[in-house]
Coordinates of C-alpha atoms in Angstrom, one line a residue:
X1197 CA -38.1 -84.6 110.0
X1198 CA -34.2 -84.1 110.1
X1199 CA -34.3 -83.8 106.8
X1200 CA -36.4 -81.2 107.0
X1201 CA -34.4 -79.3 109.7
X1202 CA -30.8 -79.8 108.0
X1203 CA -32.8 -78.2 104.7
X1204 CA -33.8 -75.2 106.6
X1205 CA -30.2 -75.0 108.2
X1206 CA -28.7 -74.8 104.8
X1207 CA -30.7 -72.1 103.7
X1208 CA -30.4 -70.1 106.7
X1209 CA -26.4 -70.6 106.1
X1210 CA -26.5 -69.4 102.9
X1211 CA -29.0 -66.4 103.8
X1212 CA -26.6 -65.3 106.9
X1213 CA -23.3 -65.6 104.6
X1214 CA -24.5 -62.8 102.4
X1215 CA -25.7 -61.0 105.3
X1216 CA -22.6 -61.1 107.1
X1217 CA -20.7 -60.7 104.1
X1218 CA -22.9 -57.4 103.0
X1219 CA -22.2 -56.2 106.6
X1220 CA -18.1 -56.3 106.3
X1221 CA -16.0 -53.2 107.4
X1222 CA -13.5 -54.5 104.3
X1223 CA -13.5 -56.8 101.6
X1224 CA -11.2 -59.0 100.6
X1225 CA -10.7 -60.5 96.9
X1226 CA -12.0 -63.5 98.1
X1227 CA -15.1 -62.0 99.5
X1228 CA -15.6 -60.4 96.6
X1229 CA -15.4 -63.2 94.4
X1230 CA -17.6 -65.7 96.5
X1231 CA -20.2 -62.7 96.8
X1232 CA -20.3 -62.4 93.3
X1233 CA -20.4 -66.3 92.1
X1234 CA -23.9 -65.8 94.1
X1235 CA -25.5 -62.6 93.5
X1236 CA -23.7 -61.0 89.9
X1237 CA -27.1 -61.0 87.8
X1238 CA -25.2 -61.9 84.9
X1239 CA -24.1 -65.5 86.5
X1240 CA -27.8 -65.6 87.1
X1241 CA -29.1 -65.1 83.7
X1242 CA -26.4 -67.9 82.7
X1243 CA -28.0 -70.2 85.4
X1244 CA -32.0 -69.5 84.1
X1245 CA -30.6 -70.4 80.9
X1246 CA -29.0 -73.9 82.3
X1247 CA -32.8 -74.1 84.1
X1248 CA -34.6 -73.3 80.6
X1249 CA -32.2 -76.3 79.1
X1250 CA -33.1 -78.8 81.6
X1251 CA -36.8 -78.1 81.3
X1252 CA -36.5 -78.8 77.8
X1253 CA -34.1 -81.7 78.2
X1254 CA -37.1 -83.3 80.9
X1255 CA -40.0 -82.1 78.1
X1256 CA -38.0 -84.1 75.4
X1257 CA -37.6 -87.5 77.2
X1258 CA -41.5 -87.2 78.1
X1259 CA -42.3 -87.3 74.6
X1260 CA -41.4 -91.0 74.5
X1261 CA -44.8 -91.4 76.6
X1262 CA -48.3 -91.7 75.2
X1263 CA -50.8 -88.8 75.2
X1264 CA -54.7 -88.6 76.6
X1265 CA -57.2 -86.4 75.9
X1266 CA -60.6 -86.4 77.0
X1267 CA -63.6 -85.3 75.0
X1268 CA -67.0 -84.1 75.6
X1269 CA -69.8 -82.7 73.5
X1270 CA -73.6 -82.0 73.5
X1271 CA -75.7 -81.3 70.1
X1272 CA -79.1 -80.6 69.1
X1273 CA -80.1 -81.4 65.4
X1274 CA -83.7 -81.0 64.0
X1275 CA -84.8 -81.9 61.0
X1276 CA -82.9 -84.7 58.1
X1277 CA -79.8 -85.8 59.8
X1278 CA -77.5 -88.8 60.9
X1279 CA -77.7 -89.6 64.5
X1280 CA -74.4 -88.7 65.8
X1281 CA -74.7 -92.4 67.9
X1282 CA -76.5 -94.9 66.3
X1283 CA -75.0 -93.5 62.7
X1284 CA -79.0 -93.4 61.8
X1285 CA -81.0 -91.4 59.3
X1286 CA -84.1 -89.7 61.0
X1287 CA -86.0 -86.9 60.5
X1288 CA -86.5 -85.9 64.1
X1289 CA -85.2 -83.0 66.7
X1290 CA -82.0 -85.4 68.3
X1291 CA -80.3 -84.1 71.9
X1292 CA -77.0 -86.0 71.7
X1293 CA -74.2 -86.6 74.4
X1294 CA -70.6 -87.6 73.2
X1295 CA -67.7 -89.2 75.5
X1296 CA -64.5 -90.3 74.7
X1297 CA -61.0 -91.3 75.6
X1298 CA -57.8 -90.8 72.9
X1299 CA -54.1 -92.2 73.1
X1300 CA -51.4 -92.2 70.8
X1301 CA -48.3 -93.2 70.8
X1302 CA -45.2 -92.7 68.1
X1303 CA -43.4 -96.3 68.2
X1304 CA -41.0 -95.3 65.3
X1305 CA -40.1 -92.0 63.8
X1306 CA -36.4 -92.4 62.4
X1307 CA -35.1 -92.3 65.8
X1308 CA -35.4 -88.8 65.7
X1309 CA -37.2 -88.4 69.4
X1310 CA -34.1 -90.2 71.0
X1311 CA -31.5 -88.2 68.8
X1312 CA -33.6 -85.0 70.4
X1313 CA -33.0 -86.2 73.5
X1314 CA -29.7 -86.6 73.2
X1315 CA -29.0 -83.3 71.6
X1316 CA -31.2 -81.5 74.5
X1317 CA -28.7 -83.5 77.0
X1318 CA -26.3 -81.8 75.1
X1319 CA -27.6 -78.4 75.4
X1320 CA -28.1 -78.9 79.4
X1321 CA -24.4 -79.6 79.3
X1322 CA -23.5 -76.9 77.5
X1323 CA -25.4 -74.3 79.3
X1324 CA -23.5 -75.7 82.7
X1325 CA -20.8 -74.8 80.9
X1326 CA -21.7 -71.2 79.9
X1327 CA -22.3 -70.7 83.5
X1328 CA -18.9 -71.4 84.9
X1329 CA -17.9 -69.0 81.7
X1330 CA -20.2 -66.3 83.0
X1331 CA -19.0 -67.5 86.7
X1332 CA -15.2 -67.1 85.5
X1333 CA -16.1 -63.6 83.3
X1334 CA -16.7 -62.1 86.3
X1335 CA -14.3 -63.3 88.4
X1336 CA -11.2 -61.8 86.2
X1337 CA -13.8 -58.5 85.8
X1338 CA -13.4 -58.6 90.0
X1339 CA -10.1 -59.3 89.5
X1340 CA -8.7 -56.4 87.5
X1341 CA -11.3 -54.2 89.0
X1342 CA -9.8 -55.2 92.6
X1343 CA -6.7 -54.4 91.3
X1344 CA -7.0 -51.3 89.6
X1345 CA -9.0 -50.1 93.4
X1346 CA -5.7 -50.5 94.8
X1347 CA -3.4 -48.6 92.4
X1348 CA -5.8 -46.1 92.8
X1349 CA -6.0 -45.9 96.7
X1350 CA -2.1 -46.2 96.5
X1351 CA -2.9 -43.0 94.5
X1352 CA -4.4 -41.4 97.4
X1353 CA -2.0 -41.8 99.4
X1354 CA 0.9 -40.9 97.1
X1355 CA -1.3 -37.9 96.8
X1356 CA -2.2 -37.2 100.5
X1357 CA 1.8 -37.9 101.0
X1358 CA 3.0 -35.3 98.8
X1359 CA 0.2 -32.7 99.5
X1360 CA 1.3 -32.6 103.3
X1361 CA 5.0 -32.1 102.1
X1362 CA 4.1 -29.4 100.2
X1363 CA 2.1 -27.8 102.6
X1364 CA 5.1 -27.9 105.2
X1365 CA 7.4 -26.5 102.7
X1366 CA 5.0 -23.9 102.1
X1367 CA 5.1 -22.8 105.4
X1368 CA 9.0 -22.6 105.3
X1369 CA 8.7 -20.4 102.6
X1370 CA 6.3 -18.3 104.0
X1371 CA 8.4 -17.4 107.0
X1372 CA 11.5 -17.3 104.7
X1373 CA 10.0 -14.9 102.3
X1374 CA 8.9 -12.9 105.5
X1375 CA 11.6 -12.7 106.6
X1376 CA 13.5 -11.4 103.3
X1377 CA 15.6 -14.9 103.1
X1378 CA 14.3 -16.0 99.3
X1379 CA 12.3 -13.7 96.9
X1380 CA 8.5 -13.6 96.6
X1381 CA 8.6 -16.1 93.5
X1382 CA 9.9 -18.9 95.9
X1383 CA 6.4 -18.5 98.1
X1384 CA 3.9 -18.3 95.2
X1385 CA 5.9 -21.4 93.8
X1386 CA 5.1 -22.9 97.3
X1387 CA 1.5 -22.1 97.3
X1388 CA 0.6 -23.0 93.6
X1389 CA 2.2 -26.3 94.4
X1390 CA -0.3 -27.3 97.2
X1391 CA -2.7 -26.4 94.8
X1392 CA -1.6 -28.5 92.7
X1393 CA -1.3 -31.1 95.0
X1394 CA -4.8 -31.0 96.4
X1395 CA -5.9 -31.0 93.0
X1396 CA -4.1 -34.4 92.2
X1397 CA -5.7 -35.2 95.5
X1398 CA -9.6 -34.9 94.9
X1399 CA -8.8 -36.5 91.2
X1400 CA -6.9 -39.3 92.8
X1401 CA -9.9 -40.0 95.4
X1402 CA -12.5 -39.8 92.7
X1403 CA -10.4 -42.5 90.4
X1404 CA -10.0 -44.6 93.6
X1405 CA -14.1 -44.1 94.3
X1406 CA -15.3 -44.9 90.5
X1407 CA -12.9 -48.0 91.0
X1408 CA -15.0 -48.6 94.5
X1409 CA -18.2 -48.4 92.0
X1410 CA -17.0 -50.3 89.5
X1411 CA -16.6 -53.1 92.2
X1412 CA -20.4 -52.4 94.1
X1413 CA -21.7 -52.7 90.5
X1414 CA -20.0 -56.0 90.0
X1415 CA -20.9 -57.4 93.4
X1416 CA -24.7 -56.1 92.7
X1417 CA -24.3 -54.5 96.0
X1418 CA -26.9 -51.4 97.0
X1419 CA -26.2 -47.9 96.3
X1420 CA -26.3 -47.4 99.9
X1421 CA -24.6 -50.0 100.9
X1422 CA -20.8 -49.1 102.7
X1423 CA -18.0 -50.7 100.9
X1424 CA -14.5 -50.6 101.7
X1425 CA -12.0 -53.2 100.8
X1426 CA -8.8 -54.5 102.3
X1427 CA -5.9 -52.4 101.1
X1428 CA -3.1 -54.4 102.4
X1429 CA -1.8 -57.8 100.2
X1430 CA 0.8 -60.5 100.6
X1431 CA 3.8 -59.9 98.9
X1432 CA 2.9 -62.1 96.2
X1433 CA 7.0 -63.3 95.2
X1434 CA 7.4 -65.1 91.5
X1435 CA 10.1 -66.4 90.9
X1436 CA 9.8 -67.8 87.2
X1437 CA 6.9 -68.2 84.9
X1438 CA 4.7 -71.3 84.0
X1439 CA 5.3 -72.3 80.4
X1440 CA 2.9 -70.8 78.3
X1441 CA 2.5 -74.1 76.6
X1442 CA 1.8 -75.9 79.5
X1443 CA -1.0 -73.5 80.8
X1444 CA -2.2 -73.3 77.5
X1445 CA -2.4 -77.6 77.4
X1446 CA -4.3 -77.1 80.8
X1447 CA -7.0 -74.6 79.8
X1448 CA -7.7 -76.6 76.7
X1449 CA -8.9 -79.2 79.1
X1450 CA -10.6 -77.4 81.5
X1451 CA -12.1 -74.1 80.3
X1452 CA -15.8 -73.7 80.0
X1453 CA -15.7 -72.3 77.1
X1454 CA -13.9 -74.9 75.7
X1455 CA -15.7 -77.0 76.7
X1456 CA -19.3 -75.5 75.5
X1457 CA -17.6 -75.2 72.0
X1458 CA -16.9 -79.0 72.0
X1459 CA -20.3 -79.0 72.4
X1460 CA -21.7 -77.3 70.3
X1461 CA -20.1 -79.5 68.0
X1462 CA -22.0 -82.6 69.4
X1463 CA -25.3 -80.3 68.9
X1464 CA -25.0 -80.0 65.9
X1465 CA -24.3 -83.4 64.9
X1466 CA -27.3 -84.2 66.7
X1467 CA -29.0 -82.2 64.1
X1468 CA -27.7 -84.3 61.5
X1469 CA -29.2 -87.5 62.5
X1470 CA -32.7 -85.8 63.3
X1471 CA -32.3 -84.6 59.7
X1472 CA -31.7 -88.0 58.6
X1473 CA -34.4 -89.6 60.4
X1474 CA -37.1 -87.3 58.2
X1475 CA -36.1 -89.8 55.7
X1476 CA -37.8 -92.3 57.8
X1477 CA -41.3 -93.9 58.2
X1478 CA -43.3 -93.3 60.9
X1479 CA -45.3 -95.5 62.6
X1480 CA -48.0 -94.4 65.0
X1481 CA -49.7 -96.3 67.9
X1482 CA -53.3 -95.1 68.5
X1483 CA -56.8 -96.4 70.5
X1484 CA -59.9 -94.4 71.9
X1485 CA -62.7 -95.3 73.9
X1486 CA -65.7 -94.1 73.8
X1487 CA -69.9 -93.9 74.2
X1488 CA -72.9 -91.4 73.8
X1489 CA -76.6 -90.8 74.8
X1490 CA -79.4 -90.2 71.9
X1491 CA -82.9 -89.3 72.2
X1492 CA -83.5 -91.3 69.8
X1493 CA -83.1 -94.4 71.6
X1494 CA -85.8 -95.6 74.3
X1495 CA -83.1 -96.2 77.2
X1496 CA -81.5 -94.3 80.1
X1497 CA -78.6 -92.2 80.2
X1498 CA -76.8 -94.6 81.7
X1499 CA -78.4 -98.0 79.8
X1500 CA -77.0 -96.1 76.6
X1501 CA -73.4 -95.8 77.8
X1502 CA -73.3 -99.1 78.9
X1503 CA -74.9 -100.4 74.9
X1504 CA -72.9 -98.1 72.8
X1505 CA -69.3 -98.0 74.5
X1506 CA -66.7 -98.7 71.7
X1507 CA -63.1 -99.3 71.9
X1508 CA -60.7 -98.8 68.8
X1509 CA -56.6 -99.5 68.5
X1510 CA -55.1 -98.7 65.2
X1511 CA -51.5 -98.5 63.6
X1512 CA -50.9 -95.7 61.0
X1513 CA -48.0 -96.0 59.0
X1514 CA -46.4 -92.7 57.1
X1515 CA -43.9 -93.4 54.4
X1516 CA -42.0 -90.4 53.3
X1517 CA -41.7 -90.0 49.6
X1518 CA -41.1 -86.6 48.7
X1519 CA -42.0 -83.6 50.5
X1520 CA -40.3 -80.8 48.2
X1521 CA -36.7 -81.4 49.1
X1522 CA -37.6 -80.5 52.9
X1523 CA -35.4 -83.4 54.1
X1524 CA -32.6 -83.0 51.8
X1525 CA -32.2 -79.3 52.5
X1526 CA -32.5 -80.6 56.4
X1527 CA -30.0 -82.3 55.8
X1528 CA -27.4 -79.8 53.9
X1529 CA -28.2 -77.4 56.2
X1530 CA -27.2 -79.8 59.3
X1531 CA -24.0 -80.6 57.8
X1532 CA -23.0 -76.8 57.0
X1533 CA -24.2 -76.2 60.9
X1534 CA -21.7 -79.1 61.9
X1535 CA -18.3 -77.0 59.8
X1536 CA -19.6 -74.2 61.5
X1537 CA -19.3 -75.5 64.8
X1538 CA -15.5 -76.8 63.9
X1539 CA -14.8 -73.6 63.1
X1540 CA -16.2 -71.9 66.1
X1541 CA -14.0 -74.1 68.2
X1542 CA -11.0 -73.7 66.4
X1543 CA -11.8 -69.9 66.7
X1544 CA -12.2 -70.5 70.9
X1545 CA -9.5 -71.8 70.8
X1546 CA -7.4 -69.2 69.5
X1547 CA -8.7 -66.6 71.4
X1548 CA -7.7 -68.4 74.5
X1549 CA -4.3 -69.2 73.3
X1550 CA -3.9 -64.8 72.4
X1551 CA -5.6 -64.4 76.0
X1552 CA -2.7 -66.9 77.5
X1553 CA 0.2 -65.4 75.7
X1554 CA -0.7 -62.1 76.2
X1555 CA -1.5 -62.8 79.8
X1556 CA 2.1 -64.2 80.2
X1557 CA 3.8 -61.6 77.7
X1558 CA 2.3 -59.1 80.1
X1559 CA 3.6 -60.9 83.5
X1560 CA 6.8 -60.9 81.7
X1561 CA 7.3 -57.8 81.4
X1562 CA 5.6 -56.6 84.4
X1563 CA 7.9 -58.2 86.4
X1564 CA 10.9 -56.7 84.5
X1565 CA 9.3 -53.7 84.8
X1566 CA 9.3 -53.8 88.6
X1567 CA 12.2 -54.5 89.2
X1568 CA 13.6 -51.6 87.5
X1569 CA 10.7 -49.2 89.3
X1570 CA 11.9 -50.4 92.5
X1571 CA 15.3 -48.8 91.2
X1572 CA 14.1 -46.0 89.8
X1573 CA 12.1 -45.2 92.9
X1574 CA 14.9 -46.0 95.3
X1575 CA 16.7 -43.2 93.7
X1576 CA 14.3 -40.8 93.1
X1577 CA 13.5 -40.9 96.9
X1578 CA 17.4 -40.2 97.6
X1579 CA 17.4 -37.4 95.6
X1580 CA 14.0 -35.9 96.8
X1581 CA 15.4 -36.8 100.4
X1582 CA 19.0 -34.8 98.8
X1583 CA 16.7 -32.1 97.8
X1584 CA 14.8 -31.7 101.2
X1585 CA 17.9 -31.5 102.8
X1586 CA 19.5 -29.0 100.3
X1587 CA 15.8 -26.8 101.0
X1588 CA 16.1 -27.3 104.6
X1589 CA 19.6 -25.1 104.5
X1590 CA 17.9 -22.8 101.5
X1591 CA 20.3 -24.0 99.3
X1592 CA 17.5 -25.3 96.7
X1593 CA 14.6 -23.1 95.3
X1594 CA 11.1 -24.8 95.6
X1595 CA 10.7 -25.0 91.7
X1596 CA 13.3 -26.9 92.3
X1597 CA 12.4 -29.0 95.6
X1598 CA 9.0 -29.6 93.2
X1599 CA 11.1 -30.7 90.5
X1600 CA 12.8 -33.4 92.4
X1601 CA 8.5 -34.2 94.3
X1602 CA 7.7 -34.9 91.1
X1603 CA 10.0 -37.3 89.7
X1604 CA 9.7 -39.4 92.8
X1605 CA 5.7 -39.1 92.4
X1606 CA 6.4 -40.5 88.8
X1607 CA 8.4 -43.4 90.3
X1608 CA 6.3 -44.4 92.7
X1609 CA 3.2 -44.4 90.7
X1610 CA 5.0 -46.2 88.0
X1611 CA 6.1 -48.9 90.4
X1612 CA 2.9 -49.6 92.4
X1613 CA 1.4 -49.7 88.1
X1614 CA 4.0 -52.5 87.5
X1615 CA 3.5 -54.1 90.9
X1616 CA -0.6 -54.3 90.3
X1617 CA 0.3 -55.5 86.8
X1618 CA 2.5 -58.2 87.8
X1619 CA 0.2 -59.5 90.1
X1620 CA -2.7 -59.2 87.6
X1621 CA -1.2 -61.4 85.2
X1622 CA 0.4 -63.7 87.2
X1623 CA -3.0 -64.2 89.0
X1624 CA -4.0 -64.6 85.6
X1625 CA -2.2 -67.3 84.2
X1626 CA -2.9 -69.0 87.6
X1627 CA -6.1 -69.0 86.8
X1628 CA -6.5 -70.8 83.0
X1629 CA -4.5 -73.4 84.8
X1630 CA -8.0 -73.4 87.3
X1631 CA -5.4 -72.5 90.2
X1632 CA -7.4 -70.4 93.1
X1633 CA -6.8 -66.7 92.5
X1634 CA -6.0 -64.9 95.8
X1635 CA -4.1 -62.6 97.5

């Protein structure tokens, strides 16, 4: 009974964590990654896969175990025939009842039912490992998608900043121009540039709300479901990079896909030795049991069954000796499968080792990057501040007050880009060495 009641108190857990997550006023990374390990359809597939290779796995050790089937028939003959009981020759109209019992049992087949075992183990192993693949797919798909969200929003508000500038300095020109102080061209500047600006406001909201999308969709979230996430971040510091050699050494050991390919490799070695084994005998294990009713006998139904049960064991031996080249091609073809597979993993292998150095390649320079955009955008906002001043006297047009805007837009966008960047691949590299990603 308490095991009963701590069952249904897990299941209610893990039913009110998704509602309470679903119901959050703003998502964090982390919510978004633990949502996603358990509701992304594509982790999912991955785990009815894994389920399919287990069922096969359990199908394949069963096969050690004899079969039974039962059988059951009723005939009328008339005329010349053999009794289908007594094995008789009679010229008579015969109603006939059958029953019987049939086992057999393989005792010896090359070894090739425990080498399938083996191999299906295999294949339940390496699914596992295709889910934490799909699991870790679309945790760096949240990842960059999370990211990217926030250089967008920081979009918007660059954008919301700037249009609300403008707007002020539009109204200065207004009064200015009406009151003869600059020429008409210094207002019209003014007004096309909030234009502008609320242009590059809508465009920057909609980038920031496909990003939002991009993230529902990954999260397999409801179109009407509200979704907001959290906007503010450590200040994630990094003071030197991991050797790439080192992270590269770790992922080797603990990457799925690493993993799976090592593997594959052991699947298809498996293949080999089932090959092998059609080279074999087999030897076959086999009894029945049965009796019948004839008409042609002068005792009850029952009277008969007892008189003409029959039991039979047998042992069939099958000697391969040559079945077209079947086996040797088998064979060949298991051995071509097995290069194959060594090539695969080499191939994984590279692709994680590109992945890694471009990851840290990337965080390199990311980080160089930022520290010059902090520079860049320190002085761009002195000179836009410079330039308010300057406006704020009339001693600066507004083409030109728009002038300086824009180069501090430019350095603050390209700063918050190398800022998200850094952290992306930092994150990243954290993560082949199976270090929590968080921010």
């Amino acid at each position: 009974m308490n095991t009963v009641k701590l069952i249904i108190a897990l299941l209610f857990s893990v039913l009110t964590f998704g509602q309470d997550v679903a119901k959050k006023e703003k998502w964090t990374l982390e919510d978004c990654i633990q949502y996603a390990k358990e509701k992304n359809i594509t982790i999912q597939s991955a785990a009815l896969d894994q389920n399919s290779a287990e069922v096969n796995y359990s199908q394949s050790k069963s096969s050690r175990w004899p079969n039974l089937t039962g059988s059951a028939s009723q005939s009328l003959s008339n005329g010349n025939t053999i009794d289908p009981i007594t094995s008789d020759y009679v010229a008579q109209q015969i109603h006939s009842t059958s029953l019987g019992l049939n086992t057999s049992v393989t005792l010896f087949q090359g070894n090739q039912v425990n080498n399938q075992i083996k191999q299906n183990k295999f294949q339940v192993d390496q699914n596992s490992m295709y889910v934490k693949e799909a699991e870790n797919n679309v945790v760096l798909s949240i990842v960059e998608a999370y990211m990217q969200a926030l250089y967008s929003n920081d979009g918007v508000t660059i954008a919301l900043k700037n249009l609300e500038s403008s707007q002020k300095q539009m109204d200065v020109a207004k009064a200015r121009f009406e009151a003869g102080s600059v020429a008409k061209k210094d207002y019209t500047d003014a007004v096309s540039q909030v234009a502008t600006n609320k242009y590059s406001l809508i465009a920057a909201q909609n980038t920031y709300d496909l990003q939002l999308l991009t993230l529902k969709q990954l999260l397999e979230l409801e179109p009407e479901d509200a979704f907001e996430i959290e906007t503010t971040i450590n200040n994630l510091v990094v003071n030197e990079l991991p050797d790439k050699i080192e992270v590269y050494t770790n992922a080797l050991a603990q990457m799925p896909e690493i993993q799976a390919s090592k593997l594959g490799i052991a699947i298809s070695e498996k293949d080999l030795d089932i090959a092998k084994g059609t080279f074999l005998p087999t030897l076959t294990l086999s009894g029945s049991l049965g009796s019948g009713y004839t008409s042609t006998q002068n005792l009850g139904f029952a009277d008969q069954l007892d008189l003409n049960f029959n039991q039979r064991v047998g042992l069939s031996l099958s000697i391969p000796i040559f079945n077209r080249n079947q086996s040797k091609s088998q064979v060949q073809n298991a051995k071509i499968s097995i290069e194959k597979s060594k090539i695969e993993y080499r191939t994984v292998q590279k692709e994680l080792y590109k992945k890694i150095e471009t990851a840290w390649q990337n965080a390199k320079a990311s980080l160089e990057q930022t520290e010059q955009a902090i520079a860049a955008k320190e002085a761009a906002q002195e000179s836009y501040t410079l330039a308010q001043k300057k406006y704020e006297l009339n001693a600066l047009s507004t083409s030109d007050l728009v002038v300086a805007q824009n180069t501090l837009t430019n350095a603050e966008q390209n700063y918050f880009q190398a800022k998200y960047l850094s952290i992306l691949y930092t994150q990243l590299l954290q993560f082949y060495q199976s270090n929590e990603i968080k921010l």
